[in-house]
Amino acid sequence: MPINAHPEYIASEKEYFAAQTPEEKLKALEKMISLAPGHKGAEKLRAELKTRYKKLKEKLEKGKSQRGTVKSGIKKEDLQAAIIGMTNSGKSSLLERLTNIKTESGEYEFKTRKPVVGMMDYHGTRVQIVEIPAVESEYYDRGIVNNADVILMLITDLNQIEILKKYLEKARGRKLIVFNKTDLLDEKEVRKIFSTMQSRKYDFVMISCRNNRNIPELRDRLFLNFGKIRVYTKEPGKDVKKERPIILEPDSMVEEVARKIFHAPLKQIKEIKIWGPSSKFPGQKVGLKHRLKDLDTVEFRTR
Ligand SMILES: Nc1nc2c(ncn2[C@@H]2O[C@H](COP(=O)(O)OP(=O)(O)OP(=O)(O)O)[C@@H](O)[C@H]2O)c(=O)[nH]1
Ligand SMILES: [Mg+2]
């Protein structure tokens, strides 16, 4: 901490450490630079801040030009799922059930003619969901489907599985079969379809967009298919930041969380405590190499 730092500077430094995206970090750095003490003793600090700013800005700009966007203009987020299916299978209806957007679901066929994006909030984690126009239509978009992390294959009849597979030859994402419109079947038919899919060892869920059957289960299964874990962070004496968990690969170490939230040397961390599935007891002290589980909370003490 610089000598005689302005309280506003200290506040902006906090913002910097709490920032979770490079854009947020850059903004906070800008503020820190404008608020840094002007006296001679803080010369080194000012220079250091400026270098940090320049480096981050360069990195961001490079990332932007490399990322590129697909022809649809949809920018892929970290967790992206695509809904594919034949026309009238209920893709728009499902997008509405999972996200907050209103779509043009309709009585007539081939209603959706371009990819439609919605955002699903999964316990504070953002999941991007894209409805792809019907596979049989000229508007079907292979570009998005091939790169999506998870593909929801929406069907209303078992024979549609083979048809959909033809459109997924180059798709790298995990596939989850979603059987829709179960409200139109009686329970005996539902059980029969269920056991057929089970015996074929498919990863599947049977839902209805009309009566919301199994929509919560679908949300859970979808998230599992990304194969990621969520870890909350907190500061000593403060509440857990529940609204924005950090998304990591399974079995990630505490060190990776630290790298995402601190941009100072990790040796400044004095103590780490954890709560949740990977802890032996609440508030257990651990080291940087401790491996995390989904829904853990980590606390870092730096002073
Ligand atoms: N009974 C029943 N009808 C459904 C269900 N889900 C969707 N529908 C109906 O099926 C029709 C087609 O739904 P959409 O969501 O527009 O289907 P889509 O796959 O987006 O169709 P296109 O974009 O035109 O290819 C609409 O009339 C919906 O109300 C369901 O679970 N049960
Ligand atoms: Mg549609």
PDB file of N, CA and C in Angstrom, residues 82-174:
ATOM      1  N   ALA A  82     -25.883 -25.386 -28.042  1.00  0.00           N
ATOM      2  CA  ALA A  82     -26.714 -25.149 -29.219  1.00  0.00           C
ATOM      3  C   ALA A  82     -27.888 -26.119 -29.184  1.00  0.00           C
ATOM      4  N   ILE A  83     -29.073 -25.607 -29.509  1.00  0.00           N
ATOM      5  CA  ILE A  83     -30.252 -26.480 -29.617  1.00  0.00           C
ATOM      6  C   ILE A  83     -30.448 -26.790 -31.091  1.00  0.00           C
ATOM      7  N   ILE A  84     -30.375 -28.083 -31.424  1.00  0.00           N
ATOM      8  CA  ILE A  84     -30.680 -28.427 -32.808  1.00  0.00           C
ATOM      9  C   ILE A  84     -31.845 -29.417 -32.840  1.00  0.00           C
ATOM     10  N   GLY A  85     -32.539 -29.423 -33.975  1.00  0.00           N
ATOM     11  CA  GLY A  85     -33.665 -30.333 -34.102  1.00  0.00           C
ATOM     12  C   GLY A  85     -34.396 -30.074 -35.398  1.00  0.00           C
ATOM     13  N   MET A  86     -35.348 -30.949 -35.700  1.00  0.00           N
ATOM     14  CA  MET A  86     -36.142 -30.757 -36.896  1.00  0.00           C
ATOM     15  C   MET A  86     -37.148 -29.650 -36.636  1.00  0.00           C
ATOM     16  N   THR A  87     -37.745 -29.166 -37.701  1.00  0.00           N
ATOM     17  CA  THR A  87     -38.696 -28.073 -37.508  1.00  0.00           C
ATOM     18  C   THR A  87     -39.871 -28.537 -36.655  1.00  0.00           C
ATOM     19  N   ASN A  88     -40.380 -27.636 -35.850  1.00  0.00           N
ATOM     20  CA  ASN A  88     -41.544 -27.922 -35.016  1.00  0.00           C
ATOM     21  C   ASN A  88     -41.244 -28.805 -33.796  1.00  0.00           C
ATOM     22  N   SER A  89     -39.966 -29.131 -33.563  1.00  0.00           N
ATOM     23  CA  SER A  89     -39.649 -29.983 -32.419  1.00  0.00           C
ATOM     24  C   SER A  89     -39.777 -29.211 -31.099  1.00  0.00           C
ATOM     25  N   GLY A  90     -39.780 -27.887 -31.193  1.00  0.00           N
ATOM     26  CA  GLY A  90     -39.954 -27.081 -29.977  1.00  0.00           C
ATOM     27  C   GLY A  90     -38.687 -26.352 -29.552  1.00  0.00           C
ATOM     28  N   LYS A  91     -37.799 -26.089 -30.512  1.00  0.00           N
ATOM     29  CA  LYS A  91     -36.522 -25.441 -30.178  1.00  0.00           C
ATOM     30  C   LYS A  91     -36.734 -24.047 -29.587  1.00  0.00           C
ATOM     31  N   SER A  92     -37.592 -23.268 -30.234  1.00  0.00           N
ATOM     32  CA  SER A  92     -37.845 -21.913 -29.706  1.00  0.00           C
ATOM     33  C   SER A  92     -38.513 -21.996 -28.335  1.00  0.00           C
ATOM     34  N   SER A  93     -39.426 -22.943 -28.200  1.00  0.00           N
ATOM     35  CA  SER A  93     -40.113 -23.090 -26.902  1.00  0.00           C
ATOM     36  C   SER A  93     -39.110 -23.452 -25.809  1.00  0.00           C
ATOM     37  N   LEU A  94     -38.156 -24.338 -26.143  1.00  0.00           N
ATOM     38  CA  LEU A  94     -37.155 -24.732 -25.153  1.00  0.00           C
ATOM     39  C   LEU A  94     -36.247 -23.558 -24.794  1.00  0.00           C
ATOM     40  N   LEU A  95     -35.855 -22.796 -25.800  1.00  0.00           N
ATOM     41  CA  LEU A  95     -35.021 -21.619 -25.535  1.00  0.00           C
ATOM     42  C   LEU A  95     -35.731 -20.690 -24.550  1.00  0.00           C
ATOM     43  N   GLU A  96     -37.027 -20.546 -24.731  1.00  0.00           N
ATOM     44  CA  GLU A  96     -37.798 -19.696 -23.809  1.00  0.00           C
ATOM     45  C   GLU A  96     -37.844 -20.268 -22.397  1.00  0.00           C
ATOM     46  N   ARG A  97     -37.945 -21.593 -22.293  1.00  0.00           N
ATOM     47  CA  ARG A  97     -37.997 -22.209 -20.970  1.00  0.00           C
ATOM     48  C   ARG A  97     -36.666 -22.068 -20.231  1.00  0.00           C
ATOM     49  N   LEU A  98     -35.574 -22.144 -20.965  1.00  0.00           N
ATOM     50  CA  LEU A  98     -34.258 -22.130 -20.324  1.00  0.00           C
ATOM     51  C   LEU A  98     -33.708 -20.732 -20.101  1.00  0.00           C
ATOM     52  N   THR A  99     -34.137 -19.788 -20.915  1.00  0.00           N
ATOM     53  CA  THR A  99     -33.560 -18.443 -20.817  1.00  0.00           C
ATOM     54  C   THR A  99     -34.656 -17.421 -20.572  1.00  0.00           C
ATOM     55  N   ASN A 100     -34.240 -16.174 -20.607  1.00  0.00           N
ATOM     56  CA  ASN A 100     -35.183 -15.106 -20.274  1.00  0.00           C
ATOM     57  C   ASN A 100     -35.791 -14.471 -21.518  1.00  0.00           C
ATOM     58  N   ILE A 101     -35.533 -15.052 -22.700  1.00  0.00           N
ATOM     59  CA  ILE A 101     -35.985 -14.305 -23.879  1.00  0.00           C
ATOM     60  C   ILE A 101     -37.309 -14.814 -24.446  1.00  0.00           C
ATOM     61  N   LYS A 102     -37.924 -13.932 -25.185  1.00  0.00           N
ATOM     62  CA  LYS A 102     -39.169 -14.265 -25.902  1.00  0.00           C
ATOM     63  C   LYS A 102     -38.780 -14.596 -27.331  1.00  0.00           C
ATOM     64  N   THR A 103     -39.290 -15.705 -27.837  1.00  0.00           N
ATOM     65  CA  THR A 103     -38.939 -16.066 -29.218  1.00  0.00           C
ATOM     66  C   THR A 103     -40.196 -16.120 -30.065  1.00  0.00           C
ATOM     67  N   GLU A 104     -39.968 -16.473 -31.319  1.00  0.00           N
ATOM     68  CA  GLU A 104     -41.126 -16.643 -32.198  1.00  0.00           C
ATOM     69  C   GLU A 104     -41.399 -18.125 -32.320  1.00  0.00           C
ATOM     70  N   SER A 105     -41.953 -18.716 -31.276  1.00  0.00           N
ATOM     71  CA  SER A 105     -42.327 -20.107 -31.460  1.00  0.00           C
ATOM     72  C   SER A 105     -43.665 -20.050 -32.177  1.00  0.00           C
ATOM     73  N   GLY A 106     -43.937 -21.065 -33.006  1.00  0.00           N
ATOM     74  CA  GLY A 106     -45.161 -20.897 -33.779  1.00  0.00           C
ATOM     75  C   GLY A 106     -45.796 -22.161 -34.272  1.00  0.00           C
ATOM     76  N   GLU A 107     -46.991 -22.006 -34.720  1.00  0.00           N
ATOM     77  CA  GLU A 107     -47.770 -23.134 -35.200  1.00  0.00           C
ATOM     78  C   GLU A 107     -47.233 -23.629 -36.540  1.00  0.00           C
ATOM     79  N   TYR A 108     -46.736 -22.728 -37.353  1.00  0.00           N
ATOM     80  CA  TYR A 108     -46.277 -23.171 -38.666  1.00  0.00           C
ATOM     81  C   TYR A 108     -44.795 -23.539 -38.642  1.00  0.00           C
ATOM     82  N   GLU A 109     -44.328 -24.206 -39.698  1.00  0.00           N
ATOM     83  CA  GLU A 109     -42.974 -24.761 -39.682  1.00  0.00           C
ATOM     84  C   GLU A 109     -41.916 -23.752 -40.143  1.00  0.00           C
ATOM     85  N   PHE A 110     -40.668 -24.057 -39.804  1.00  0.00           N
ATOM     86  CA  PHE A 110     -39.519 -23.235 -40.203  1.00  0.00           C
ATOM     87  C   PHE A 110     -39.694 -21.769 -39.808  1.00  0.00           C
ATOM     88  N   LYS A 111     -40.211 -21.595 -38.628  1.00  0.00           N
ATOM     89  CA  LYS A 111     -40.452 -20.244 -38.138  1.00  0.00           C
ATOM     90  C   LYS A 111     -39.119 -19.525 -37.871  1.00  0.00           C
ATOM     91  N   THR A 112     -38.176 -20.247 -37.252  1.00  0.00           N
ATOM     92  CA  THR A 112     -36.906 -19.603 -36.911  1.00  0.00           C
ATOM     93  C   THR A 112     -35.947 -19.675 -38.084  1.00  0.00           C
ATOM     94  N   ARG A 113     -35.509 -18.515 -38.559  1.00  0.00           N
ATOM     95  CA  ARG A 113     -34.676 -18.490 -39.761  1.00  0.00           C
ATOM     96  C   ARG A 113     -33.258 -18.021 -39.526  1.00  0.00           C
ATOM     97  N   LYS A 114     -32.981 -17.597 -38.316  1.00  0.00           N
ATOM     98  CA  LYS A 114     -31.578 -17.323 -38.002  1.00  0.00           C
ATOM     99  C   LYS A 114     -31.320 -17.711 -36.546  1.00  0.00           C
ATOM    100  N   PRO A 115     -30.065 -17.986 -36.206  1.00  0.00           N
ATOM    101  CA  PRO A 115     -29.775 -18.407 -34.826  1.00  0.00           C
ATOM    102  C   PRO A 115     -30.261 -17.359 -33.818  1.00  0.00           C
ATOM    103  N   VAL A 116     -30.868 -17.826 -32.754  1.00  0.00           N
ATOM    104  CA  VAL A 116     -31.366 -16.909 -31.721  1.00  0.00           C
ATOM    105  C   VAL A 116     -30.641 -17.227 -30.405  1.00  0.00           C
ATOM    106  N   VAL A 117     -30.142 -16.184 -29.751  1.00  0.00           N
ATOM    107  CA  VAL A 117     -29.353 -16.386 -28.533  1.00  0.00           C
ATOM    108  C   VAL A 117     -30.130 -16.000 -27.293  1.00  0.00           C
ATOM    109  N   GLY A 118     -30.008 -16.825 -26.259  1.00  0.00           N
ATOM    110  CA  GLY A 118     -30.566 -16.471 -24.962  1.00  0.00           C
ATOM    111  C   GLY A 118     -29.525 -16.761 -23.891  1.00  0.00           C
ATOM    112  N   MET A 119     -29.716 -16.177 -22.716  1.00  0.00           N
ATOM    113  CA  MET A 119     -28.766 -16.394 -21.642  1.00  0.00           C
ATOM    114  C   MET A 119     -29.455 -17.149 -20.510  1.00  0.00           C
ATOM    115  N   MET A 120     -28.901 -18.296 -20.134  1.00  0.00           N
ATOM    116  CA  MET A 120     -29.462 -19.048 -19.018  1.00  0.00           C
ATOM    117  C   MET A 120     -28.636 -18.730 -17.775  1.00  0.00           C
ATOM    118  N   ASP A 121     -29.333 -18.435 -16.698  1.00  0.00           N
ATOM    119  CA  ASP A 121     -28.632 -18.205 -15.448  1.00  0.00           C
ATOM    120  C   ASP A 121     -28.698 -19.501 -14.649  1.00  0.00           C
ATOM    121  N   TYR A 122     -27.538 -20.121 -14.424  1.00  0.00           N
ATOM    122  CA  TYR A 122     -27.529 -21.356 -13.648  1.00  0.00           C
ATOM    123  C   TYR A 122     -26.850 -21.101 -12.313  1.00  0.00           C
ATOM    124  N   HIS A 123     -27.630 -20.838 -11.298  1.00  0.00           N
ATOM    125  CA  HIS A 123     -27.116 -20.505  -9.964  1.00  0.00           C
ATOM    126  C   HIS A 123     -25.977 -19.485 -10.034  1.00  0.00           C
ATOM    127  N   GLY A 124     -26.172 -18.468 -10.837  1.00  0.00           N
ATOM    128  CA  GLY A 124     -25.167 -17.417 -10.926  1.00  0.00           C
ATOM    129  C   GLY A 124     -24.160 -17.597 -12.049  1.00  0.00           C
ATOM    130  N   THR A 125     -24.228 -18.709 -12.746  1.00  0.00           N
ATOM    131  CA  THR A 125     -23.308 -18.923 -13.873  1.00  0.00           C
ATOM    132  C   THR A 125     -24.037 -18.647 -15.178  1.00  0.00           C
ATOM    133  N   ARG A 126     -23.376 -17.890 -16.052  1.00  0.00           N
ATOM    134  CA  ARG A 126     -24.004 -17.561 -17.335  1.00  0.00           C
ATOM    135  C   ARG A 126     -23.752 -18.670 -18.350  1.00  0.00           C
ATOM    136  N   VAL A 127     -24.836 -19.148 -18.952  1.00  0.00           N
ATOM    137  CA  VAL A 127     -24.709 -20.150 -20.003  1.00  0.00           C
ATOM    138  C   VAL A 127     -25.400 -19.602 -21.244  1.00  0.00           C
ATOM    139  N   GLN A 128     -24.655 -19.552 -22.340  1.00  0.00           N
ATOM    140  CA  GLN A 128     -25.231 -19.037 -23.580  1.00  0.00           C
ATOM    141  C   GLN A 128     -25.928 -20.175 -24.328  1.00  0.00           C
ATOM    142  N   ILE A 129     -27.163 -19.940 -24.713  1.00  0.00           N
ATOM    143  CA  ILE A 129     -27.910 -20.983 -25.429  1.00  0.00           C
ATOM    144  C   ILE A 129     -28.349 -20.436 -26.782  1.00  0.00           C
ATOM    145  N   VAL A 130     -28.073 -21.190 -27.826  1.00  0.00           N
ATOM    146  CA  VAL A 130     -28.409 -20.715 -29.171  1.00  0.00           C
ATOM    147  C   VAL A 130     -29.377 -21.675 -29.839  1.00  0.00           C
ATOM    148  N   GLU A 131     -30.497 -21.155 -30.293  1.00  0.00           N
ATOM    149  CA  GLU A 131     -31.397 -21.968 -31.114  1.00  0.00           C
ATOM    150  C   GLU A 131     -30.915 -21.881 -32.552  1.00  0.00           C
ATOM    151  N   ILE A 132     -30.634 -23.057 -33.116  1.00  0.00           N
ATOM    152  CA  ILE A 132     -30.183 -23.116 -34.507  1.00  0.00           C
ATOM    153  C   ILE A 132     -31.422 -23.387 -35.372  1.00  0.00           C
ATOM    154  N   PRO A 133     -31.575 -22.703 -36.500  1.00  0.00           N
ATOM    155  CA  PRO A 133     -32.718 -23.001 -37.366  1.00  0.00           C
ATOM    156  C   PRO A 133     -32.779 -24.495 -37.707  1.00  0.00           C
ATOM    157  N   ALA A 134     -33.961 -24.993 -37.976  1.00  0.00           N
ATOM    158  CA  ALA A 134     -34.191 -26.427 -38.186  1.00  0.00           C
ATOM    159  C   ALA A 134     -33.144 -27.063 -39.107  1.00  0.00           C
ATOM    160  N   VAL A 135     -32.742 -28.286 -38.778  1.00  0.00           N
ATOM    161  CA  VAL A 135     -31.685 -28.946 -39.563  1.00  0.00           C
ATOM    162  C   VAL A 135     -32.049 -29.061 -41.040  1.00  0.00           C
ATOM    163  N   GLU A 136     -33.338 -29.271 -41.346  1.00  0.00           N
ATOM    164  CA  GLU A 136     -33.719 -29.464 -42.752  1.00  0.00           C
ATOM    165  C   GLU A 136     -33.766 -28.149 -43.522  1.00  0.00           C
ATOM    166  N   SER A 137     -33.616 -27.018 -42.854  1.00  0.00           N
ATOM    167  CA  SER A 137     -33.776 -25.754 -43.565  1.00  0.00           C
ATOM    168  C   SER A 137     -32.444 -25.252 -44.095  1.00  0.00           C
ATOM    169  N   GLU A 138     -32.520 -24.369 -45.073  1.00  0.00           N
ATOM    170  CA  GLU A 138     -31.294 -23.805 -45.648  1.00  0.00           C
ATOM    171  C   GLU A 138     -30.574 -22.891 -44.656  1.00  0.00           C
ATOM    172  N   TYR A 139     -31.236 -22.547 -43.559  1.00  0.00           N
ATOM    173  CA  TYR A 139     -30.636 -21.620 -42.596  1.00  0.00           C
ATOM    174  C   TYR A 139     -29.866 -22.322 -41.476  1.00  0.00           C
ATOM    175  N   TYR A 140     -29.873 -23.653 -41.489  1.00  0.00           N
ATOM    176  CA  TYR A 140     -29.120 -24.401 -40.470  1.00  0.00           C
ATOM    177  C   TYR A 140     -27.673 -23.913 -40.467  1.00  0.00           C
ATOM    178  N   ASP A 141     -27.107 -23.679 -39.289  1.00  0.00           N
ATOM    179  CA  ASP A 141     -25.788 -23.056 -39.187  1.00  0.00           C
ATOM    180  C   ASP A 141     -24.767 -24.032 -38.590  1.00  0.00           C
ATOM    181  N   ARG A 142     -24.004 -24.685 -39.457  1.00  0.00           N
ATOM    182  CA  ARG A 142     -23.012 -25.654 -38.991  1.00  0.00           C
ATOM    183  C   ARG A 142     -21.898 -25.001 -38.186  1.00  0.00           C
ATOM    184  N   GLY A 143     -21.577 -23.762 -38.538  1.00  0.00           N
ATOM    185  CA  GLY A 143     -20.477 -23.065 -37.872  1.00  0.00           C
ATOM    186  C   GLY A 143     -20.651 -23.044 -36.372  1.00  0.00           C
ATOM    187  N   ILE A 144     -21.805 -22.629 -35.930  1.00  0.00           N
ATOM    188  CA  ILE A 144     -22.045 -22.544 -34.484  1.00  0.00           C
ATOM    189  C   ILE A 144     -22.103 -23.947 -33.885  1.00  0.00           C
ATOM    190  N   VAL A 145     -22.821 -24.843 -34.573  1.00  0.00           N
ATOM    191  CA  VAL A 145     -22.999 -26.200 -34.035  1.00  0.00           C
ATOM    192  C   VAL A 145     -21.642 -26.896 -33.850  1.00  0.00           C
ATOM    193  N   ASN A 146     -20.760 -26.763 -34.822  1.00  0.00           N
ATOM    194  CA  ASN A 146     -19.468 -27.451 -34.735  1.00  0.00           C
ATOM    195  C   ASN A 146     -18.625 -26.989 -33.557  1.00  0.00           C
ATOM    196  N   ASN A 147     -18.802 -25.748 -33.147  1.00  0.00           N
ATOM    197  CA  ASN A 147     -17.970 -25.209 -32.075  1.00  0.00           C
ATOM    198  C   ASN A 147     -18.629 -25.164 -30.705  1.00  0.00           C
ATOM    199  N   ALA A 148     -19.925 -25.455 -30.644  1.00  0.00           N
ATOM    200  CA  ALA A 148     -20.624 -25.364 -29.352  1.00  0.00           C
ATOM    201  C   ALA A 148     -20.044 -26.390 -28.378  1.00  0.00           C
ATOM    202  N   ASP A 149     -20.076 -26.069 -27.087  1.00  0.00           N
ATOM    203  CA  ASP A 149     -19.538 -26.987 -26.069  1.00  0.00           C
ATOM    204  C   ASP A 149     -20.484 -28.145 -25.809  1.00  0.00           C
ATOM    205  N   VAL A 150     -21.774 -27.855 -25.894  1.00  0.00           N
ATOM    206  CA  VAL A 150     -22.773 -28.909 -25.693  1.00  0.00           C
ATOM    207  C   VAL A 150     -23.845 -28.755 -26.770  1.00  0.00           C
ATOM    208  N   ILE A 151     -24.325 -29.890 -27.275  1.00  0.00           N
ATOM    209  CA  ILE A 151     -25.403 -29.842 -28.257  1.00  0.00           C
ATOM    210  C   ILE A 151     -26.636 -30.530 -27.682  1.00  0.00           C
ATOM    211  N   LEU A 152     -27.713 -29.790 -27.632  1.00  0.00           N
ATOM    212  CA  LEU A 152     -28.982 -30.360 -27.190  1.00  0.00           C
ATOM    213  C   LEU A 152     -29.702 -30.841 -28.442  1.00  0.00           C
ATOM    214  N   MET A 153     -29.814 -32.166 -28.584  1.00  0.00           N
ATOM    215  CA  MET A 153     -30.489 -32.726 -29.757  1.00  0.00           C
ATOM    216  C   MET A 153     -31.955 -32.883 -29.392  1.00  0.00           C
ATOM    217  N   LEU A 154     -32.776 -31.965 -29.891  1.00  0.00           N
ATOM    218  CA  LEU A 154     -34.182 -31.948 -29.495  1.00  0.00           C
ATOM    219  C   LEU A 154     -34.996 -32.807 -30.458  1.00  0.00           C
ATOM    220  N   ILE A 155     -35.683 -33.809 -29.905  1.00  0.00           N
ATOM    221  CA  ILE A 155     -36.455 -34.717 -30.754  1.00  0.00           C
ATOM    222  C   ILE A 155     -37.865 -34.904 -30.194  1.00  0.00           C
ATOM    223  N   THR A 156     -38.758 -35.374 -31.063  1.00  0.00           N
ATOM    224  CA  THR A 156     -40.109 -35.713 -30.605  1.00  0.00           C
ATOM    225  C   THR A 156     -40.445 -37.143 -31.027  1.00  0.00           C
ATOM    226  N   ASP A 157     -39.425 -37.802 -31.606  1.00  0.00           N
ATOM    227  CA  ASP A 157     -39.611 -39.183 -32.059  1.00  0.00           C
ATOM    228  C   ASP A 157     -38.220 -39.809 -32.125  1.00  0.00           C
ATOM    229  N   LEU A 158     -38.122 -41.070 -31.682  1.00  0.00           N
ATOM    230  CA  LEU A 158     -36.797 -41.696 -31.609  1.00  0.00           C
ATOM    231  C   LEU A 158     -36.081 -41.760 -32.958  1.00  0.00           C
ATOM    232  N   ASN A 159     -36.830 -41.892 -34.054  1.00  0.00           N
ATOM    233  CA  ASN A 159     -36.134 -41.999 -35.346  1.00  0.00           C
ATOM    234  C   ASN A 159     -35.460 -40.700 -35.782  1.00  0.00           C
ATOM    235  N   GLN A 160     -35.709 -39.620 -35.060  1.00  0.00           N
ATOM    236  CA  GLN A 160     -35.042 -38.352 -35.408  1.00  0.00           C
ATOM    237  C   GLN A 160     -33.577 -38.327 -34.972  1.00  0.00           C
ATOM    238  N   ILE A 161     -33.216 -39.247 -34.066  1.00  0.00           N
ATOM    239  CA  ILE A 161     -31.825 -39.246 -33.586  1.00  0.00           C
ATOM    240  C   ILE A 161     -30.858 -39.482 -34.747  1.00  0.00           C
ATOM    241  N   GLU A 162     -31.155 -40.491 -35.562  1.00  0.00           N
ATOM    242  CA  GLU A 162     -30.268 -40.799 -36.690  1.00  0.00           C
ATOM    243  C   GLU A 162     -30.207 -39.651 -37.687  1.00  0.00           C
ATOM    244  N   ILE A 163     -31.348 -38.992 -37.882  1.00  0.00           N
ATOM    245  CA  ILE A 163     -31.378 -37.854 -38.822  1.00  0.00           C
ATOM    246  C   ILE A 163     -30.473 -36.738 -38.302  1.00  0.00           C
ATOM    247  N   LEU A 164     -30.598 -36.436 -37.019  1.00  0.00           N
ATOM    248  CA  LEU A 164     -29.809 -35.335 -36.455  1.00  0.00           C
ATOM    249  C   LEU A 164     -28.311 -35.638 -36.492  1.00  0.00           C
ATOM    250  N   LYS A 165     -27.968 -36.903 -36.268  1.00  0.00           N
ATOM    251  CA  LYS A 165     -26.546 -37.266 -36.246  1.00  0.00           C
ATOM    252  C   LYS A 165     -25.835 -36.877 -37.539  1.00  0.00           C
ATOM    253  N   LYS A 166     -26.571 -36.915 -38.644  1.00  0.00           N
ATOM    254  CA  LYS A 166     -25.970 -36.561 -39.945  1.00  0.00           C
ATOM    255  C   LYS A 166     -25.494 -35.106 -39.969  1.00  0.00           C
ATOM    256  N   TYR A 167     -26.087 -34.296 -39.143  1.00  0.00           N
ATOM    257  CA  TYR A 167     -25.720 -32.875 -39.133  1.00  0.00           C
ATOM    258  C   TYR A 167     -24.647 -32.578 -38.086  1.00  0.00           C
ATOM    259  N   LEU A 168     -24.185 -33.636 -37.443  1.00  0.00           N
ATOM    260  CA  LEU A 168     -23.249 -33.421 -36.331  1.00  0.00           C
ATOM    261  C   LEU A 168     -21.882 -34.053 -36.562  1.00  0.00           C
ATOM    262  N   GLU A 169     -21.584 -34.373 -37.820  1.00  0.00           N
ATOM    263  CA  GLU A 169     -20.329 -35.091 -38.089  1.00  0.00           C
ATOM    264  C   GLU A 169     -19.098 -34.371 -37.537  1.00  0.00           C
ATOM    265  N   LYS A 170     -19.087 -33.046 -37.653  1.00  0.00           N
ATOM    266  CA  LYS A 170     -17.887 -32.316 -37.209  1.00  0.00           C
ATOM    267  C   LYS A 170     -18.094 -31.618 -35.878  1.00  0.00           C
ATOM    268  N   ALA A 171     -19.196 -31.911 -35.217  1.00  0.00           N
ATOM    269  CA  ALA A 171     -19.483 -31.217 -33.960  1.00  0.00           C
ATOM    270  C   ALA A 171     -18.630 -31.814 -32.843  1.00  0.00           C
ATOM    271  N   ARG A 172     -17.883 -30.945 -32.151  1.00  0.00           N
ATOM    272  CA  ARG A 172     -16.963 -31.458 -31.131  1.00  0.00           C
ATOM    273  C   ARG A 172     -17.603 -31.519 -29.737  1.00  0.00           C
ATOM    274  N   GLY A 173     -18.732 -30.839 -29.547  1.00  0.00           N
ATOM    275  CA  GLY A 173     -19.337 -30.747 -28.216  1.00  0.00           C
ATOM    276  C   GLY A 173     -19.997 -32.038 -27.760  1.00  0.00           C
ATOM    277  N   ARG A 174     -20.237 -32.118 -26.436  1.00  0.00           N
ATOM    278  CA  ARG A 174     -20.974 -33.265 -25.887  1.00  0.00           C
ATOM    279  C   ARG A 174     -22.419 -33.193 -26.351  1.00  0.00           C
TER     280      ARG A 174
END
